[in-house]
PDB file of C-alpha atoms and ligand atoms in Angstrom:
ATOM      1  CA  MET P1405      -0.764  -9.190 -31.309  1.00 43.00           C
ATOM      2  CA  ASN P1406      -2.106 -12.395 -29.791  1.00 45.00           C
ATOM      3  CA  ASN P1407      -1.558 -13.284 -26.177  1.00 44.00           C
ATOM      4  CA  LYS P1408      -0.038  -9.938 -25.203  1.00 60.00           C
ATOM      5  CA  SER P1409      -1.027 -10.194 -21.593  1.00 74.00           C
ATOM      6  CA  GLY P1410      -2.085 -13.804 -21.233  1.00 92.00           C
ATOM      7  CA  ALA P1411      -5.623 -15.109 -21.336  1.00 96.00           C
ATOM      8  CA  ILE P1412      -8.168 -16.697 -19.030  1.00 97.00           C
ATOM      9  CA  LEU P1413     -10.256 -19.827 -19.455  1.00 98.00           C
ATOM     10  CA  VAL P1414     -13.115 -20.145 -16.963  1.00 98.00           C
ATOM     11  CA  VAL P1415     -14.505 -23.662 -16.557  1.00 98.00           C
ATOM     12  CA  SER P1416     -17.729 -23.969 -14.566  1.00 98.00           C
ATOM     13  CA  GLY P1417     -20.397 -26.603 -14.142  1.00 98.00           C
ATOM     14  CA  PRO P1418     -22.036 -28.745 -11.486  1.00 96.00           C
ATOM     15  CA  SER P1419     -19.865 -30.579  -9.011  1.00 93.00           C
ATOM     16  CA  GLY P1420     -19.334 -34.093 -10.437  1.00 94.00           C
ATOM     17  CA  ALA P1421     -19.653 -33.030 -14.096  1.00 97.00           C
ATOM     18  CA  GLY P1422     -16.001 -33.918 -14.685  1.00 97.00           C
ATOM     19  CA  LYS P1423     -14.318 -30.484 -14.671  1.00 97.00           C
ATOM     20  CA  SER P1424     -11.181 -31.588 -12.784  1.00 95.00           C
ATOM     21  CA  THR P1425     -10.864 -34.746 -14.888  1.00 96.00           C
ATOM     22  CA  LEU P1426     -11.138 -32.758 -18.129  1.00 98.00           C
ATOM     23  CA  ILE P1427      -8.823 -29.945 -17.013  1.00 97.00           C
ATOM     24  CA  ASN P1428      -6.117 -32.383 -15.867  1.00 95.00           C
ATOM     25  CA  ALA P1429      -6.269 -34.300 -19.158  1.00 96.00           C
ATOM     26  CA  MET P1430      -6.291 -31.107 -21.218  1.00 96.00           C
ATOM     27  CA  MET P1431      -3.352 -29.494 -19.412  1.00 95.00           C
ATOM     28  CA  LYS P1432      -1.053 -32.369 -20.380  1.00 90.00           C
ATOM     29  CA  ASP P1433      -1.527 -31.378 -24.011  1.00 84.00           C
ATOM     30  CA  LEU P1434      -1.714 -27.630 -23.673  1.00 90.00           C
ATOM     31  CA  GLY P1435       1.748 -26.396 -22.713  1.00 84.00           C
ATOM     32  CA  ASP P1436       2.216 -22.966 -21.216  1.00 89.00           C
ATOM     33  CA  CYS P1437      -0.728 -22.659 -18.862  1.00 95.00           C
ATOM     34  CA  TYR P1438      -1.373 -22.137 -15.172  1.00 96.00           C
ATOM     35  CA  PHE P1439      -4.169 -23.719 -13.149  1.00 97.00           C
ATOM     36  CA  SER P1440      -5.405 -21.313 -10.499  1.00 97.00           C
ATOM     37  CA  ILE P1441      -5.448 -23.205  -7.211  1.00 97.00           C
ATOM     38  CA  SER P1442      -8.378 -21.853  -5.233  1.00 97.00           C
ATOM     39  CA  THR P1443      -8.573 -21.369  -1.490  1.00 98.00           C
ATOM     40  CA  THR P1444     -11.459 -23.029   0.320  1.00 98.00           C
ATOM     41  CA  THR P1445     -12.928 -23.612   3.760  1.00 98.00           C
ATOM     42  CA  ARG P1446     -14.545 -26.925   2.773  1.00 95.00           C
ATOM     43  CA  PRO P1447     -13.134 -30.092   4.365  1.00 94.00           C
ATOM     44  CA  MET P1448     -10.417 -31.891   2.421  1.00 94.00           C
ATOM     45  CA  ARG P1449     -11.612 -34.988   0.530  1.00 90.00           C
ATOM     46  CA  GLU P1450      -9.761 -38.265   0.600  1.00 88.00           C
ATOM     47  CA  GLY P1451      -6.969 -38.148  -1.974  1.00 90.00           C
ATOM     48  CA  GLU P1452      -6.787 -34.348  -2.025  1.00 93.00           C
ATOM     49  CA  VAL P1453      -3.536 -32.589  -1.208  1.00 96.00           C
ATOM     50  CA  ASP P1454      -3.282 -29.148   0.399  1.00 97.00           C
ATOM     51  CA  GLY P1455      -1.645 -26.732  -2.052  1.00 96.00           C
ATOM     52  CA  VAL P1456      -2.322 -29.019  -5.041  1.00 94.00           C
ATOM     53  CA  HIS P1457      -6.106 -29.294  -5.290  1.00 93.00           C
ATOM     54  CA  TYR P1458      -6.912 -26.343  -3.047  1.00 96.00           C
ATOM     55  CA  HIS P1459      -5.369 -24.262  -0.306  1.00 97.00           C
ATOM     56  CA  PHE P1460      -7.427 -25.488   2.641  1.00 98.00           C
ATOM     57  CA  VAL P1461      -7.944 -22.833   5.322  1.00 98.00           C
ATOM     58  CA  THR P1462     -10.249 -22.076   8.226  1.00 98.00           C
ATOM     59  CA  LYS P1463     -13.203 -19.700   7.948  1.00 97.00           C
ATOM     60  CA  GLU P1464     -11.279 -17.165  10.078  1.00 97.00           C
ATOM     61  CA  GLU P1465      -8.217 -17.323   7.796  1.00 98.00           C
ATOM     62  CA  PHE P1466     -10.441 -16.942   4.721  1.00 98.00           C
ATOM     63  CA  GLU P1467     -12.236 -13.929   6.172  1.00 98.00           C
ATOM     64  CA  LYS P1468      -8.877 -12.306   7.024  1.00 98.00           C
ATOM     65  CA  ASP P1469      -7.800 -12.758   3.372  1.00 97.00           C
ATOM     66  CA  ILE P1470     -11.053 -11.121   2.226  1.00 97.00           C
ATOM     67  CA  GLN P1471     -10.412  -8.126   4.503  1.00 97.00           C
ATOM     68  CA  GLU P1472      -6.843  -7.802   3.230  1.00 97.00           C
ATOM     69  CA  GLY P1473      -7.995  -7.822  -0.398  1.00 96.00           C
ATOM     70  CA  HIS P1474      -6.157 -11.013  -1.412  1.00 96.00           C
ATOM     71  CA  PHE P1475      -8.962 -12.350  -3.630  1.00 97.00           C
ATOM     72  CA  LEU P1476      -9.688 -11.562  -7.256  1.00 96.00           C
ATOM     73  CA  GLU P1477     -13.119 -13.078  -6.552  1.00 97.00           C
ATOM     74  CA  TYR P1478     -14.697 -15.265  -3.899  1.00 98.00           C
ATOM     75  CA  ALA P1479     -18.075 -16.851  -3.285  1.00 97.00           C
ATOM     76  CA  LEU P1480     -20.049 -18.993  -0.903  1.00 95.00           C
ATOM     77  CA  VAL P1481     -20.711 -22.336  -2.633  1.00 89.00           C
ATOM     78  CA  HIS P1482     -22.550 -25.186  -0.873  1.00 81.00           C
ATOM     79  CA  SER P1483     -22.117 -23.222   2.412  1.00 89.00           C
ATOM     80  CA  ASN P1484     -18.323 -23.071   2.099  1.00 95.00           C
ATOM     81  CA  TYR P1485     -16.096 -20.227   0.986  1.00 98.00           C
ATOM     82  CA  TYR P1486     -14.129 -20.591  -2.248  1.00 98.00           C
ATOM     83  CA  GLY P1487     -11.817 -17.881  -3.624  1.00 98.00           C
ATOM     84  CA  THR P1488      -9.262 -17.085  -6.299  1.00 97.00           C
ATOM     85  CA  SER P1489      -6.040 -15.486  -5.067  1.00 96.00           C
ATOM     86  CA  LEU P1490      -5.057 -12.381  -6.960  1.00 95.00           C
ATOM     87  CA  LYS P1491      -1.249 -12.555  -6.788  1.00 95.00           C
ATOM     88  CA  PRO P1492      -0.435 -15.819  -8.639  1.00 96.00           C
ATOM     89  CA  VAL P1493      -3.024 -15.031 -11.329  1.00 96.00           C
ATOM     90  CA  LYS P1494      -1.465 -11.617 -11.949  1.00 95.00           C
ATOM     91  CA  LYS P1495       1.978 -13.209 -12.208  1.00 96.00           C
ATOM     92  CA  ALA P1496       0.823 -15.906 -14.648  1.00 96.00           C
ATOM     93  CA  LEU P1497      -0.914 -13.318 -16.836  1.00 94.00           C
ATOM     94  CA  GLN P1498       2.231 -11.183 -16.886  1.00 93.00           C
ATOM     95  CA  GLU P1499       4.111 -14.298 -18.026  1.00 94.00           C
ATOM     96  CA  LYS P1500       1.547 -14.476 -20.867  1.00 92.00           C
ATOM     97  CA  LYS P1501       0.180 -17.829 -19.721  1.00 95.00           C
ATOM     98  CA  LEU P1502      -3.301 -19.206 -20.231  1.00 96.00           C
ATOM     99  CA  VAL P1503      -4.805 -19.129 -16.734  1.00 97.00           C
ATOM    100  CA  ILE P1504      -7.425 -21.799 -16.073  1.00 98.00           C
ATOM    101  CA  PHE P1505     -10.104 -21.304 -13.420  1.00 98.00           C
ATOM    102  CA  ASP P1506     -12.405 -24.037 -12.105  1.00 97.00           C
ATOM    103  CA  ILE P1507     -14.939 -21.710 -10.493  1.00 98.00           C
ATOM    104  CA  ASP P1508     -18.705 -21.520 -10.064  1.00 96.00           C
ATOM    105  CA  VAL P1509     -21.269 -19.319 -11.831  1.00 97.00           C
ATOM    106  CA  GLN P1510     -20.781 -16.470  -9.327  1.00 96.00           C
ATOM    107  CA  GLY P1511     -17.034 -16.549  -9.963  1.00 97.00           C
ATOM    108  CA  ASN P1512     -17.586 -16.443 -13.720  1.00 98.00           C
ATOM    109  CA  GLU P1513     -19.778 -13.384 -13.319  1.00 97.00           C
ATOM    110  CA  ALA P1514     -17.096 -11.611 -11.258  1.00 97.00           C
ATOM    111  CA  ILE P1515     -14.250 -12.479 -13.640  1.00 97.00           C
ATOM    112  CA  LYS P1516     -16.295 -11.415 -16.659  1.00 96.00           C
ATOM    113  CA  LYS P1517     -16.844  -7.984 -15.051  1.00 96.00           C
ATOM    114  CA  GLN P1518     -13.169  -7.474 -14.235  1.00 94.00           C
ATOM    115  CA  LEU P1519     -11.326  -9.279 -17.030  1.00 94.00           C
ATOM    116  CA  GLY P1520     -13.972 -10.048 -19.661  1.00 94.00           C
ATOM    117  CA  ASP P1521     -11.732  -8.776 -22.429  1.00 92.00           C
ATOM    118  CA  ILE P1522      -9.253 -11.650 -22.041  1.00 95.00           C
ATOM    119  CA  THR P1523     -11.679 -14.291 -20.751  1.00 97.00           C
ATOM    120  CA  THR P1524     -13.287 -17.269 -22.471  1.00 98.00           C
ATOM    121  CA  SER P1525     -15.926 -19.197 -20.543  1.00 98.00           C
ATOM    122  CA  VAL P1526     -17.047 -22.810 -20.757  1.00 98.00           C
ATOM    123  CA  PHE P1527     -19.859 -24.607 -18.973  1.00 98.00           C
ATOM    124  CA  VAL P1528     -19.296 -28.330 -18.503  1.00 98.00           C
ATOM    125  CA  THR P1529     -22.070 -30.736 -17.650  1.00 98.00           C
ATOM    126  CA  THR P1530     -23.137 -34.357 -17.873  1.00 98.00           C
ATOM    127  CA  PRO P1531     -25.671 -35.480 -20.528  1.00 98.00           C
ATOM    128  CA  THR P1532     -28.383 -35.731 -17.834  1.00 97.00           C
ATOM    129  CA  LEU P1533     -29.063 -35.001 -14.170  1.00 97.00           C
ATOM    130  CA  THR P1534     -29.279 -38.752 -13.492  1.00 96.00           C
ATOM    131  CA  GLU P1535     -25.773 -39.209 -14.893  1.00 97.00           C
ATOM    132  CA  LEU P1536     -24.541 -36.421 -12.590  1.00 97.00           C
ATOM    133  CA  GLU P1537     -26.004 -38.260  -9.612  1.00 96.00           C
ATOM    134  CA  ASN P1538     -24.319 -41.494 -10.784  1.00 95.00           C
ATOM    135  CA  ARG P1539     -20.932 -39.799 -11.035  1.00 95.00           C
ATOM    136  CA  LEU P1540     -21.191 -38.135  -7.631  1.00 94.00           C
ATOM    137  CA  THR P1541     -22.145 -41.489  -6.111  1.00 94.00           C
ATOM    138  CA  THR P1542     -19.383 -43.385  -7.944  1.00 93.00           C
ATOM    139  CA  ARG P1543     -16.769 -40.774  -6.976  1.00 89.00           C
ATOM    140  CA  SER P1544     -17.557 -41.711  -3.340  1.00 87.00           C
ATOM    141  CA  THR P1545     -16.056 -38.521  -1.936  1.00 86.00           C
ATOM    142  CA  ASP P1546     -19.183 -37.006  -0.453  1.00 86.00           C
ATOM    143  CA  SER P1547     -21.876 -38.139   1.974  1.00 90.00           C
ATOM    144  CA  ALA P1548     -25.451 -38.752   0.768  1.00 92.00           C
ATOM    145  CA  GLU P1549     -26.460 -35.452   2.364  1.00 92.00           C
ATOM    146  CA  VAL P1550     -23.716 -33.504   0.567  1.00 90.00           C
ATOM    147  CA  ILE P1551     -24.582 -35.229  -2.737  1.00 93.00           C
ATOM    148  CA  SER P1552     -28.238 -34.251  -2.471  1.00 94.00           C
ATOM    149  CA  LYS P1553     -27.188 -30.628  -1.739  1.00 92.00           C
ATOM    150  CA  ARG P1554     -24.969 -30.685  -4.820  1.00 92.00           C
ATOM    151  CA  ILE P1555     -27.767 -32.091  -6.986  1.00 95.00           C
ATOM    152  CA  ALA P1556     -30.146 -29.353  -5.815  1.00 95.00           C
ATOM    153  CA  MET P1557     -27.443 -26.777  -6.564  1.00 94.00           C
ATOM    154  CA  ALA P1558     -26.811 -28.293 -10.024  1.00 96.00           C
ATOM    155  CA  LYS P1559     -30.448 -27.711 -10.995  1.00 96.00           C
ATOM    156  CA  GLU P1560     -29.936 -23.998 -10.253  1.00 95.00           C
ATOM    157  CA  GLU P1561     -26.474 -23.745 -11.855  1.00 96.00           C
ATOM    158  CA  VAL P1562     -27.588 -25.263 -15.154  1.00 97.00           C
ATOM    159  CA  LYS P1563     -30.127 -22.448 -15.568  1.00 97.00           C
ATOM    160  CA  ARG P1564     -27.193 -20.075 -16.024  1.00 97.00           C
ATOM    161  CA  VAL P1565     -25.594 -21.955 -18.907  1.00 98.00           C
ATOM    162  CA  GLY P1566     -26.579 -19.048 -21.211  1.00 98.00           C
ATOM    163  CA  GLU P1567     -23.997 -16.840 -19.475  1.00 98.00           C
ATOM    164  CA  TYR P1568     -21.199 -18.930 -21.030  1.00 98.00           C
ATOM    165  CA  GLU P1569     -19.665 -18.809 -24.489  1.00 98.00           C
ATOM    166  CA  PHE P1570     -19.279 -22.588 -24.793  1.00 98.00           C
ATOM    167  CA  LEU P1571     -21.100 -25.668 -23.552  1.00 98.00           C
ATOM    168  CA  VAL P1572     -19.281 -28.988 -23.280  1.00 98.00           C
ATOM    169  CA  VAL P1573     -21.401 -32.059 -22.578  1.00 98.00           C
ATOM    170  CA  ASN P1574     -18.968 -34.477 -20.958  1.00 98.00           C
ATOM    171  CA  ASP P1575     -20.347 -37.764 -22.227  1.00 98.00           C
ATOM    172  CA  LYS P1576     -17.455 -39.645 -23.854  1.00 98.00           C
ATOM    173  CA  LEU P1577     -14.414 -38.473 -21.927  1.00 98.00           C
ATOM    174  CA  GLU P1578     -11.923 -38.480 -24.826  1.00 97.00           C
ATOM    175  CA  GLU P1579     -14.229 -36.405 -27.029  1.00 98.00           C
ATOM    176  CA  ALA P1580     -14.898 -33.897 -24.263  1.00 98.00           C
ATOM    177  CA  VAL P1581     -11.153 -33.520 -23.620  1.00 98.00           C
ATOM    178  CA  GLN P1582     -10.598 -32.801 -27.321  1.00 97.00           C
ATOM    179  CA  THR P1583     -13.400 -30.217 -27.378  1.00 98.00           C
ATOM    180  CA  LEU P1584     -12.161 -28.435 -24.267  1.00 98.00           C
ATOM    181  CA  THR P1585      -8.587 -28.421 -25.627  1.00 97.00           C
ATOM    182  CA  THR P1586      -9.798 -26.809 -28.851  1.00 97.00           C
ATOM    183  CA  ILE P1587     -11.627 -24.114 -26.868  1.00 98.00           C
ATOM    184  CA  ALA P1588      -8.536 -23.497 -24.694  1.00 97.00           C
ATOM    185  CA  LYS P1589      -6.354 -23.066 -27.776  1.00 95.00           C
ATOM    186  CA  ALA P1590      -8.859 -20.570 -29.192  1.00 95.00           C
ATOM    187  CA  ALA P1591      -8.990 -18.747 -25.830  1.00 95.00           C
ATOM    188  CA  ARG P1592      -5.277 -18.009 -26.230  1.00 92.00           C
ATOM    189  CA  LEU P1593      -5.914 -16.379 -29.596  1.00 89.00           C
ATOM    190  CA  LYS P1594      -8.711 -14.096 -28.400  1.00 86.00           C
ATOM    191  CA  ILE P1595      -8.200 -10.507 -29.511  1.00 76.00           C
ATOM    192  CA  GLU P1596      -7.858  -7.939 -26.786  1.00 73.00           C
ATOM    193  CA  HIS P1597      -9.912  -4.893 -27.679  1.00 71.00           C
ATOM    194  CA  LYS P1598      -7.232  -2.536 -26.439  1.00 70.00           C
ATOM    195  CA  ASP P1599      -4.777  -4.008 -28.971  1.00 75.00           C
ATOM    196  CA  VAL P1600      -7.007  -3.637 -32.003  1.00 82.00           C
ATOM    197  CA  GLN P1601      -6.225   0.017 -32.806  1.00 82.00           C
ATOM    198  CA  GLU P1602      -2.497  -0.614 -32.370  1.00 82.00           C
ATOM    199  CA  PHE P1603      -2.678  -3.587 -34.743  1.00 82.00           C
ATOM    200  CA  ILE P1604      -4.581  -1.628 -37.400  1.00 84.00           C
ATOM    201  CA  GLN P1605      -2.091   1.245 -37.177  1.00 86.00           C
ATOM    202  CA  LYS P1606       0.915  -1.046 -37.554  1.00 88.00           C
ATOM    203  CA  TRP P1607      -0.735  -3.006 -40.363  1.00 87.00           C
ATOM    204  CA  VAL P1608      -1.483   0.167 -42.337  1.00 89.00           C
ATOM    205  CA  ASP P1609       1.981   1.647 -41.684  1.00 89.00           C
ATOM    206  CA  LYS P1610       3.659  -1.454 -43.097  1.00 83.00           C
ATOM    207  CA  ALA P1611       1.762  -1.134 -46.381  1.00 69.00           C
TER     208      ALA P1611
HETATM  209  P1  LIG Y 508     -15.860 -32.118 -10.933  1.00 67.09           P
HETATM  210  O1  LIG Y 508     -14.423 -31.632 -10.932  1.00 67.09           O
HETATM  211  O2  LIG Y 508     -16.681 -31.417 -11.969  1.00 67.09           O
HETATM  212  O3  LIG Y 508     -16.489 -32.070  -9.583  1.00 67.09           O
HETATM  213  P2  LIG Y 508     -14.701 -34.790 -11.367  1.00 67.09           P
HETATM  214  O4  LIG Y 508     -13.640 -34.491 -12.361  1.00 67.09           O
HETATM  215  O5  LIG Y 508     -14.271 -35.021  -9.946  1.00 67.09           O
HETATM  216  O6  LIG Y 508     -15.856 -33.654 -11.389  1.00 67.09           O
HETATM  217  O7  LIG Y 508     -15.537 -36.037 -11.917  1.00 67.09           O
HETATM  218  C1  LIG Y 508     -16.588 -36.634 -11.155  1.00 67.09           C
HETATM  219  C2  LIG Y 508     -16.541 -38.148 -11.325  1.00 67.09           C
HETATM  220  O8  LIG Y 508     -16.951 -38.485 -12.658  1.00 67.09           O
HETATM  221  C3  LIG Y 508     -15.143 -38.746 -11.133  1.00 67.09           C
HETATM  222  O9  LIG Y 508     -15.270 -39.980 -10.460  1.00 67.09           O
HETATM  223  C4  LIG Y 508     -14.639 -38.944 -12.569  1.00 67.09           C
HETATM  224  O10 LIG Y 508     -13.713 -39.994 -12.668  1.00 67.09           O
HETATM  225  C5  LIG Y 508     -15.938 -39.259 -13.315  1.00 67.09           C
HETATM  226  N1  LIG Y 508     -15.962 -38.840 -14.745  1.00 67.09           N
HETATM  227  C6  LIG Y 508     -15.446 -37.707 -15.294  1.00 67.09           C
HETATM  228  N2  LIG Y 508     -15.707 -37.652 -16.618  1.00 67.09           N
HETATM  229  C7  LIG Y 508     -16.412 -38.783 -16.928  1.00 67.09           C
HETATM  230  C8  LIG Y 508     -16.980 -39.311 -18.143  1.00 67.09           C
HETATM  231  N3  LIG Y 508     -16.891 -38.681 -19.305  1.00 67.09           N
HETATM  232  N4  LIG Y 508     -17.641 -40.491 -18.078  1.00 67.09           N
HETATM  233  C9  LIG Y 508     -17.758 -41.142 -16.882  1.00 67.09           C
HETATM  234  N5  LIG Y 508     -17.243 -40.700 -15.703  1.00 67.09           N
HETATM  235  C10 LIG Y 508     -16.583 -39.533 -15.722  1.00 67.09           C
HETATM  236  P1  LIG Y 509     -15.790 -28.754  -5.099  1.00 67.09           P
HETATM  237  O1  LIG Y 509     -16.137 -28.648  -3.650  1.00 67.09           O
HETATM  238  O2  LIG Y 509     -16.597 -29.813  -5.823  1.00 67.09           O
HETATM  239  O3  LIG Y 509     -14.305 -28.865  -5.340  1.00 67.09           O
HETATM  240  O4  LIG Y 509     -16.220 -27.366  -5.768  1.00 67.09           O
HETATM  241  C1  LIG Y 509     -17.510 -26.857  -5.594  1.00 67.09           C
HETATM  242  C2  LIG Y 509     -17.749 -25.687  -6.513  1.00 67.09           C
HETATM  243  O5  LIG Y 509     -16.930 -24.569  -6.157  1.00 67.09           O
HETATM  244  C3  LIG Y 509     -17.458 -25.963  -7.990  1.00 67.09           C
HETATM  245  O6  LIG Y 509     -18.545 -25.447  -8.759  1.00 67.09           O
HETATM  246  C4  LIG Y 509     -16.199 -25.185  -8.264  1.00 67.09           C
HETATM  247  O7  LIG Y 509     -16.129 -24.755  -9.620  1.00 67.09           O
HETATM  248  C5  LIG Y 509     -16.398 -23.995  -7.334  1.00 67.09           C
HETATM  249  N1  LIG Y 509     -15.133 -23.302  -7.017  1.00 67.09           N
HETATM  250  C6  LIG Y 509     -13.919 -23.841  -6.767  1.00 67.09           C
HETATM  251  N2  LIG Y 509     -13.015 -22.886  -6.541  1.00 67.09           N
HETATM  252  C7  LIG Y 509     -13.657 -21.697  -6.665  1.00 67.09           C
HETATM  253  C8  LIG Y 509     -13.242 -20.319  -6.546  1.00 67.09           C
HETATM  254  O8  LIG Y 509     -12.095 -19.990  -6.291  1.00 67.09           O
HETATM  255  N3  LIG Y 509     -14.201 -19.374  -6.727  1.00 67.09           N
HETATM  256  C9  LIG Y 509     -15.500 -19.688  -7.004  1.00 67.09           C
HETATM  257  N4  LIG Y 509     -16.345 -18.683  -7.206  1.00 67.09           N
HETATM  258  N5  LIG Y 509     -15.931 -20.967  -7.127  1.00 67.09           N
HETATM  259  C10 LIG Y 509     -15.009 -21.958  -6.949  1.00 67.09           C
END
């Protein structure tokens, strides 16, 4: 009964909270899963690779994809477009994989509406706002102006933590990886409502 059509794990949280770090560490231990590579119009950071971290496109290309219905969801985040392509997600779900999304609060809302039945959501954050600022500064991938935009955004995002099923405070990295891995394993076991009647029928018939 479990994992009949795959499952989704949404990971959200302020930029700099450690989502990518946690997801990368967790995926090593998790086995059959698929990380949804988003498409974005934001400039590539140093060390990022097109097609690995994101599909980097122009605003015009992104808007064409919107018109052609290629996105499961998309949003404007920090004045740039970010979107989840429908096709690879559909394929991974058909292959019964756990699909992992690193998307913002707007994306979580959209996924919950469309695929809430198979979705588990986690909000990741730092222990404090000051620590978030430290991490964004230490990461050295964004200008001071971009960092202050992200901090302002974080104050808004954190207000929506109640929309998530789980909260992971990424303080000690190893502990946070363990917690997120546990949640991901549970996400795979989530019961799909549409399967419940079928399960009950089979269970009774076997008596
Ligand atoms: P996000 O994907 O949420 O934007 P990153 O994974 O890029 O965040 O992490 C932001 C920065 O914080 C990186 O430099 C990363 O190495 C660092 N970091 C992640 N987790 C921790 C942690 N638990 N303690 C200290 N630094 C961390
Ligand atoms: P960053 O620029 O730091 O990589 O990401 C900025 C924000 O955009 C993060 O909160 C991240 O979760 C979010 N994001 C990344 N990809 C997507 C996506 O496909 N859809 C949505 N809605 N948000 C995304």
